[in-house]
């Protein structure tokens, strides 16, 4: 498959391998950028459907605060996430893996609750909630671009 040559005790690979790896890396890079843009636009649409400014999706931490307002009607989700992030950070810098693992589990639980709340806020079913949890790259754009209406936190 590869044209390996041994020159003065060193192993050299054919340059076509490097070209293939570079092409694959470029493809993955473009794919990740495209998915990122899709999710930004989808969140922008979700924010505007909920009567919030779309540009808020671009501001770190503030976008989580706005998401908390949309799904919960208060900052409780935002505060809980900040606490989990701080606990995770403390676990990481102290080297206590159990704390970091526990914080990761808490963050997963919070994400599932957020998906359930955002689903209900847009009159979606339990199946849609499962889709948001398992395939967010597909279901958040669906939520942003479909004709569902925001009815407020439930």
PDB file of C-alpha atoms in Angstrom:
ATOM      1  CA  UNK A   1       0.000   0.000   0.000  1.00  0.00           C
ATOM      2  CA  UNK A   2       2.735   2.447   0.902  1.00  0.00           C
ATOM      3  CA  UNK A   3       6.036   2.867  -0.848  1.00  0.00           C
ATOM      4  CA  UNK A   4       8.396   2.678   2.120  1.00  0.00           C
ATOM      5  CA  UNK A   5      12.104   3.158   1.490  1.00  0.00           C
ATOM      6  CA  UNK A   6      14.943   2.715   3.878  1.00  0.00           C
ATOM      7  CA  UNK A   7      17.634   5.311   3.361  1.00  0.00           C
ATOM      8  CA  UNK A   8      20.658   5.366   5.674  1.00  0.00           C
ATOM      9  CA  UNK A   9      18.818   3.517   8.419  1.00  0.00           C
ATOM     10  CA  UNK A  10      15.762   5.803   8.388  1.00  0.00           C
ATOM     11  CA  UNK A  11      12.298   4.903   7.172  1.00  0.00           C
ATOM     12  CA  UNK A  12      10.687   7.329   4.715  1.00  0.00           C
ATOM     13  CA  UNK A  13       7.092   7.103   3.547  1.00  0.00           C
ATOM     14  CA  UNK A  14       5.790   8.055   0.167  1.00  0.00           C
ATOM     15  CA  UNK A  15       4.517  11.649  -0.021  1.00  0.00           C
ATOM     16  CA  UNK A  16       1.116  10.438  -1.235  1.00  0.00           C
ATOM     17  CA  UNK A  17       0.374   9.278   2.321  1.00  0.00           C
ATOM     18  CA  UNK A  18       1.008  12.781   3.620  1.00  0.00           C
ATOM     19  CA  UNK A  19      -1.120  14.265   0.855  1.00  0.00           C
ATOM     20  CA  UNK A  20      -3.968  11.896   1.729  1.00  0.00           C
ATOM     21  CA  UNK A  21      -3.722  12.760   5.424  1.00  0.00           C
ATOM     22  CA  UNK A  22      -3.651  16.484   4.627  1.00  0.00           C
ATOM     23  CA  UNK A  23      -6.728  16.153   2.396  1.00  0.00           C
ATOM     24  CA  UNK A  24      -8.578  14.216   5.101  1.00  0.00           C
ATOM     25  CA  UNK A  25      -7.602  16.813   7.706  1.00  0.00           C
ATOM     26  CA  UNK A  26      -8.814  19.640   5.461  1.00  0.00           C
ATOM     27  CA  UNK A  27     -12.118  17.819   4.900  1.00  0.00           C
ATOM     28  CA  UNK A  28     -12.644  17.317   8.647  1.00  0.00           C
ATOM     29  CA  UNK A  29     -11.754  20.972   9.307  1.00  0.00           C
ATOM     30  CA  UNK A  30     -14.274  22.243   6.738  1.00  0.00           C
ATOM     31  CA  UNK A  31     -16.932  19.839   8.070  1.00  0.00           C
ATOM     32  CA  UNK A  32     -16.435  21.021  11.661  1.00  0.00           C
ATOM     33  CA  UNK A  33     -16.611  24.684  10.600  1.00  0.00           C
ATOM     34  CA  UNK A  34     -19.795  24.020   8.578  1.00  0.00           C
ATOM     35  CA  UNK A  35     -21.449  22.228  11.519  1.00  0.00           C
ATOM     36  CA  UNK A  36     -20.425  25.053  13.838  1.00  0.00           C
ATOM     37  CA  UNK A  37     -21.970  27.654  11.543  1.00  0.00           C
ATOM     38  CA  UNK A  38     -25.141  25.558  11.201  1.00  0.00           C
ATOM     39  CA  UNK A  39     -25.501  25.329  14.984  1.00  0.00           C
ATOM     40  CA  UNK A  40     -24.877  29.063  15.451  1.00  0.00           C
ATOM     41  CA  UNK A  41     -27.561  29.897  12.884  1.00  0.00           C
ATOM     42  CA  UNK A  42     -29.958  27.340  14.438  1.00  0.00           C
ATOM     43  CA  UNK A  43     -29.459  28.811  17.910  1.00  0.00           C
ATOM     44  CA  UNK A  44     -29.929  32.310  16.476  1.00  0.00           C
ATOM     45  CA  UNK A  45     -33.299  31.197  15.072  1.00  0.00           C
ATOM     46  CA  UNK A  46     -34.271  29.516  18.367  1.00  0.00           C
ATOM     47  CA  UNK A  47     -33.403  32.671  20.290  1.00  0.00           C
ATOM     48  CA  UNK A  48     -35.416  34.895  17.957  1.00  0.00           C
ATOM     49  CA  UNK A  49     -38.417  32.516  18.068  1.00  0.00           C
ATOM     50  CA  UNK A  50     -38.330  32.875  21.843  1.00  0.00           C
ATOM     51  CA  UNK A  51     -38.257  36.671  21.638  1.00  0.00           C
ATOM     52  CA  UNK A  52     -34.598  36.960  22.606  1.00  0.00           C
ATOM     53  CA  UNK A  53     -31.911  38.726  20.570  1.00  0.00           C
ATOM     54  CA  UNK A  54     -30.322  36.347  18.060  1.00  0.00           C
ATOM     55  CA  UNK A  55     -26.880  37.896  18.484  1.00  0.00           C
ATOM     56  CA  UNK A  56     -26.873  36.564  22.061  1.00  0.00           C
ATOM     57  CA  UNK A  57     -25.889  33.166  20.685  1.00  0.00           C
ATOM     58  CA  UNK A  58     -22.487  34.635  19.779  1.00  0.00           C
ATOM     59  CA  UNK A  59     -21.572  35.820  23.291  1.00  0.00           C
ATOM     60  CA  UNK A  60     -20.013  33.157  25.545  1.00  0.00           C
ATOM     61  CA  UNK A  61     -21.692  32.696  28.952  1.00  0.00           C
ATOM     62  CA  UNK A  62     -24.414  35.208  28.026  1.00  0.00           C
ATOM     63  CA  UNK A  63     -25.804  32.690  25.520  1.00  0.00           C
ATOM     64  CA  UNK A  64     -26.097  30.119  28.331  1.00  0.00           C
ATOM     65  CA  UNK A  65     -27.902  32.716  30.454  1.00  0.00           C
ATOM     66  CA  UNK A  66     -30.354  33.395  27.576  1.00  0.00           C
ATOM     67  CA  UNK A  67     -30.840  29.643  27.046  1.00  0.00           C
ATOM     68  CA  UNK A  68     -31.690  29.384  30.747  1.00  0.00           C
ATOM     69  CA  UNK A  69     -34.249  32.166  30.364  1.00  0.00           C
ATOM     70  CA  UNK A  70     -35.810  30.467  27.324  1.00  0.00           C
ATOM     71  CA  UNK A  71     -36.038  26.965  28.796  1.00  0.00           C
ATOM     72  CA  UNK A  72     -36.547  27.643  32.506  1.00  0.00           C
ATOM     73  CA  UNK A  73     -37.795  31.224  32.684  1.00  0.00           C
ATOM     74  CA  UNK A  74     -35.083  32.014  35.210  1.00  0.00           C
ATOM     75  CA  UNK A  75     -31.323  31.903  35.644  1.00  0.00           C
ATOM     76  CA  UNK A  76     -31.402  28.637  37.613  1.00  0.00           C
ATOM     77  CA  UNK A  77     -29.906  26.554  34.773  1.00  0.00           C
ATOM     78  CA  UNK A  78     -27.190  29.162  34.251  1.00  0.00           C
ATOM     79  CA  UNK A  79     -26.281  29.190  37.944  1.00  0.00           C
ATOM     80  CA  UNK A  80     -26.294  25.382  38.135  1.00  0.00           C
ATOM     81  CA  UNK A  81     -23.985  25.143  35.113  1.00  0.00           C
ATOM     82  CA  UNK A  82     -21.587  27.716  36.571  1.00  0.00           C
ATOM     83  CA  UNK A  83     -21.454  25.707  39.824  1.00  0.00           C
ATOM     84  CA  UNK A  84     -20.802  22.481  37.888  1.00  0.00           C
ATOM     85  CA  UNK A  85     -18.063  24.150  35.814  1.00  0.00           C
ATOM     86  CA  UNK A  86     -16.365  25.490  38.957  1.00  0.00           C
ATOM     87  CA  UNK A  87     -16.554  22.093  40.685  1.00  0.00           C
ATOM     88  CA  UNK A  88     -15.135  20.425  37.564  1.00  0.00           C
ATOM     89  CA  UNK A  89     -12.318  22.970  37.406  1.00  0.00           C
ATOM     90  CA  UNK A  90     -11.497  22.430  41.082  1.00  0.00           C
ATOM     91  CA  UNK A  91     -11.508  18.671  40.557  1.00  0.00           C
ATOM     92  CA  UNK A  92      -9.168  19.004  37.589  1.00  0.00           C
ATOM     93  CA  UNK A  93      -6.625  21.282  39.244  1.00  0.00           C
ATOM     94  CA  UNK A  94      -6.648  19.336  42.513  1.00  0.00           C
ATOM     95  CA  UNK A  95      -6.203  16.033  40.690  1.00  0.00           C
ATOM     96  CA  UNK A  96      -9.287  14.474  42.276  1.00  0.00           C
ATOM     97  CA  UNK A  97     -10.745  12.587  39.335  1.00  0.00           C
ATOM     98  CA  UNK A  98     -13.875  11.573  41.242  1.00  0.00           C
ATOM     99  CA  UNK A  99     -14.982  15.212  41.557  1.00  0.00           C
ATOM    100  CA  UNK A 100     -14.408  15.840  37.848  1.00  0.00           C
ATOM    101  CA  UNK A 101     -16.345  12.690  36.945  1.00  0.00           C
ATOM    102  CA  UNK A 102     -19.180  13.635  39.255  1.00  0.00           C
ATOM    103  CA  UNK A 103     -19.301  17.135  37.724  1.00  0.00           C
ATOM    104  CA  UNK A 104     -19.387  15.629  34.226  1.00  0.00           C
ATOM    105  CA  UNK A 105     -22.299  13.420  35.239  1.00  0.00           C
ATOM    106  CA  UNK A 106     -24.106  16.427  36.738  1.00  0.00           C
ATOM    107  CA  UNK A 107     -23.530  18.371  33.521  1.00  0.00           C
ATOM    108  CA  UNK A 108     -25.010  15.510  31.481  1.00  0.00           C
ATOM    109  CA  UNK A 109     -28.084  15.417  33.744  1.00  0.00           C
ATOM    110  CA  UNK A 110     -28.473  19.204  33.437  1.00  0.00           C
ATOM    111  CA  UNK A 111     -28.205  18.935  29.636  1.00  0.00           C
ATOM    112  CA  UNK A 112     -30.928  16.267  29.521  1.00  0.00           C
ATOM    113  CA  UNK A 113     -33.186  18.428  31.711  1.00  0.00           C
ATOM    114  CA  UNK A 114     -32.457  21.446  29.483  1.00  0.00           C
ATOM    115  CA  UNK A 115     -33.377  19.454  26.360  1.00  0.00           C
ATOM    116  CA  UNK A 116     -36.645  18.334  27.981  1.00  0.00           C
ATOM    117  CA  UNK A 117     -37.503  21.906  28.997  1.00  0.00           C
ATOM    118  CA  UNK A 118     -36.633  23.424  25.603  1.00  0.00           C
ATOM    119  CA  UNK A 119     -38.715  20.706  23.901  1.00  0.00           C
ATOM    120  CA  UNK A 120     -41.738  21.532  26.043  1.00  0.00           C
ATOM    121  CA  UNK A 121     -41.217  25.260  25.526  1.00  0.00           C
ATOM    122  CA  UNK A 122     -41.613  24.689  21.782  1.00  0.00           C
ATOM    123  CA  UNK A 123     -44.466  22.127  22.122  1.00  0.00           C
ATOM    124  CA  UNK A 124     -42.356  19.141  21.089  1.00  0.00           C
ATOM    125  CA  UNK A 125     -42.756  15.497  22.128  1.00  0.00           C
ATOM    126  CA  UNK A 126     -40.632  13.244  24.306  1.00  0.00           C
ATOM    127  CA  UNK A 127     -39.251  11.687  21.123  1.00  0.00           C
ATOM    128  CA  UNK A 128     -37.981  15.091  20.038  1.00  0.00           C
ATOM    129  CA  UNK A 129     -36.353  15.494  23.451  1.00  0.00           C
ATOM    130  CA  UNK A 130     -34.521  12.210  22.939  1.00  0.00           C
ATOM    131  CA  UNK A 131     -33.413  13.491  19.525  1.00  0.00           C
ATOM    132  CA  UNK A 132     -32.082  16.701  21.085  1.00  0.00           C
ATOM    133  CA  UNK A 133     -30.087  14.677  23.618  1.00  0.00           C
ATOM    134  CA  UNK A 134     -28.740  12.029  21.246  1.00  0.00           C
ATOM    135  CA  UNK A 135     -28.413  13.934  17.948  1.00  0.00           C
ATOM    136  CA  UNK A 136     -28.223  17.648  18.770  1.00  0.00           C
ATOM    137  CA  UNK A 137     -26.495  18.466  15.475  1.00  0.00           C
ATOM    138  CA  UNK A 138     -29.659  17.367  13.672  1.00  0.00           C
ATOM    139  CA  UNK A 139     -32.453  18.261  16.103  1.00  0.00           C
ATOM    140  CA  UNK A 140     -31.404  21.781  17.156  1.00  0.00           C
ATOM    141  CA  UNK A 141     -31.404  22.951  13.503  1.00  0.00           C
ATOM    142  CA  UNK A 142     -34.816  21.277  13.081  1.00  0.00           C
ATOM    143  CA  UNK A 143     -36.063  23.209  16.117  1.00  0.00           C
ATOM    144  CA  UNK A 144     -34.604  26.433  14.764  1.00  0.00           C
ATOM    145  CA  UNK A 145     -35.910  26.134  11.220  1.00  0.00           C
ATOM    146  CA  UNK A 146     -39.277  24.433  11.669  1.00  0.00           C
ATOM    147  CA  UNK A 147     -42.579  26.215  12.185  1.00  0.00           C
ATOM    148  CA  UNK A 148     -42.922  25.458  15.891  1.00  0.00           C
ATOM    149  CA  UNK A 149     -43.894  28.321  18.183  1.00  0.00           C
ATOM    150  CA  UNK A 150     -42.405  29.226  21.505  1.00  0.00           C
ATOM    151  CA  UNK A 151     -45.004  29.003  24.286  1.00  0.00           C
ATOM    152  CA  UNK A 152     -42.685  29.795  27.181  1.00  0.00           C
ATOM    153  CA  UNK A 153     -41.108  27.728  29.911  1.00  0.00           C
ATOM    154  CA  UNK A 154     -43.201  24.741  31.031  1.00  0.00           C
TER     155      UNK A 154
END
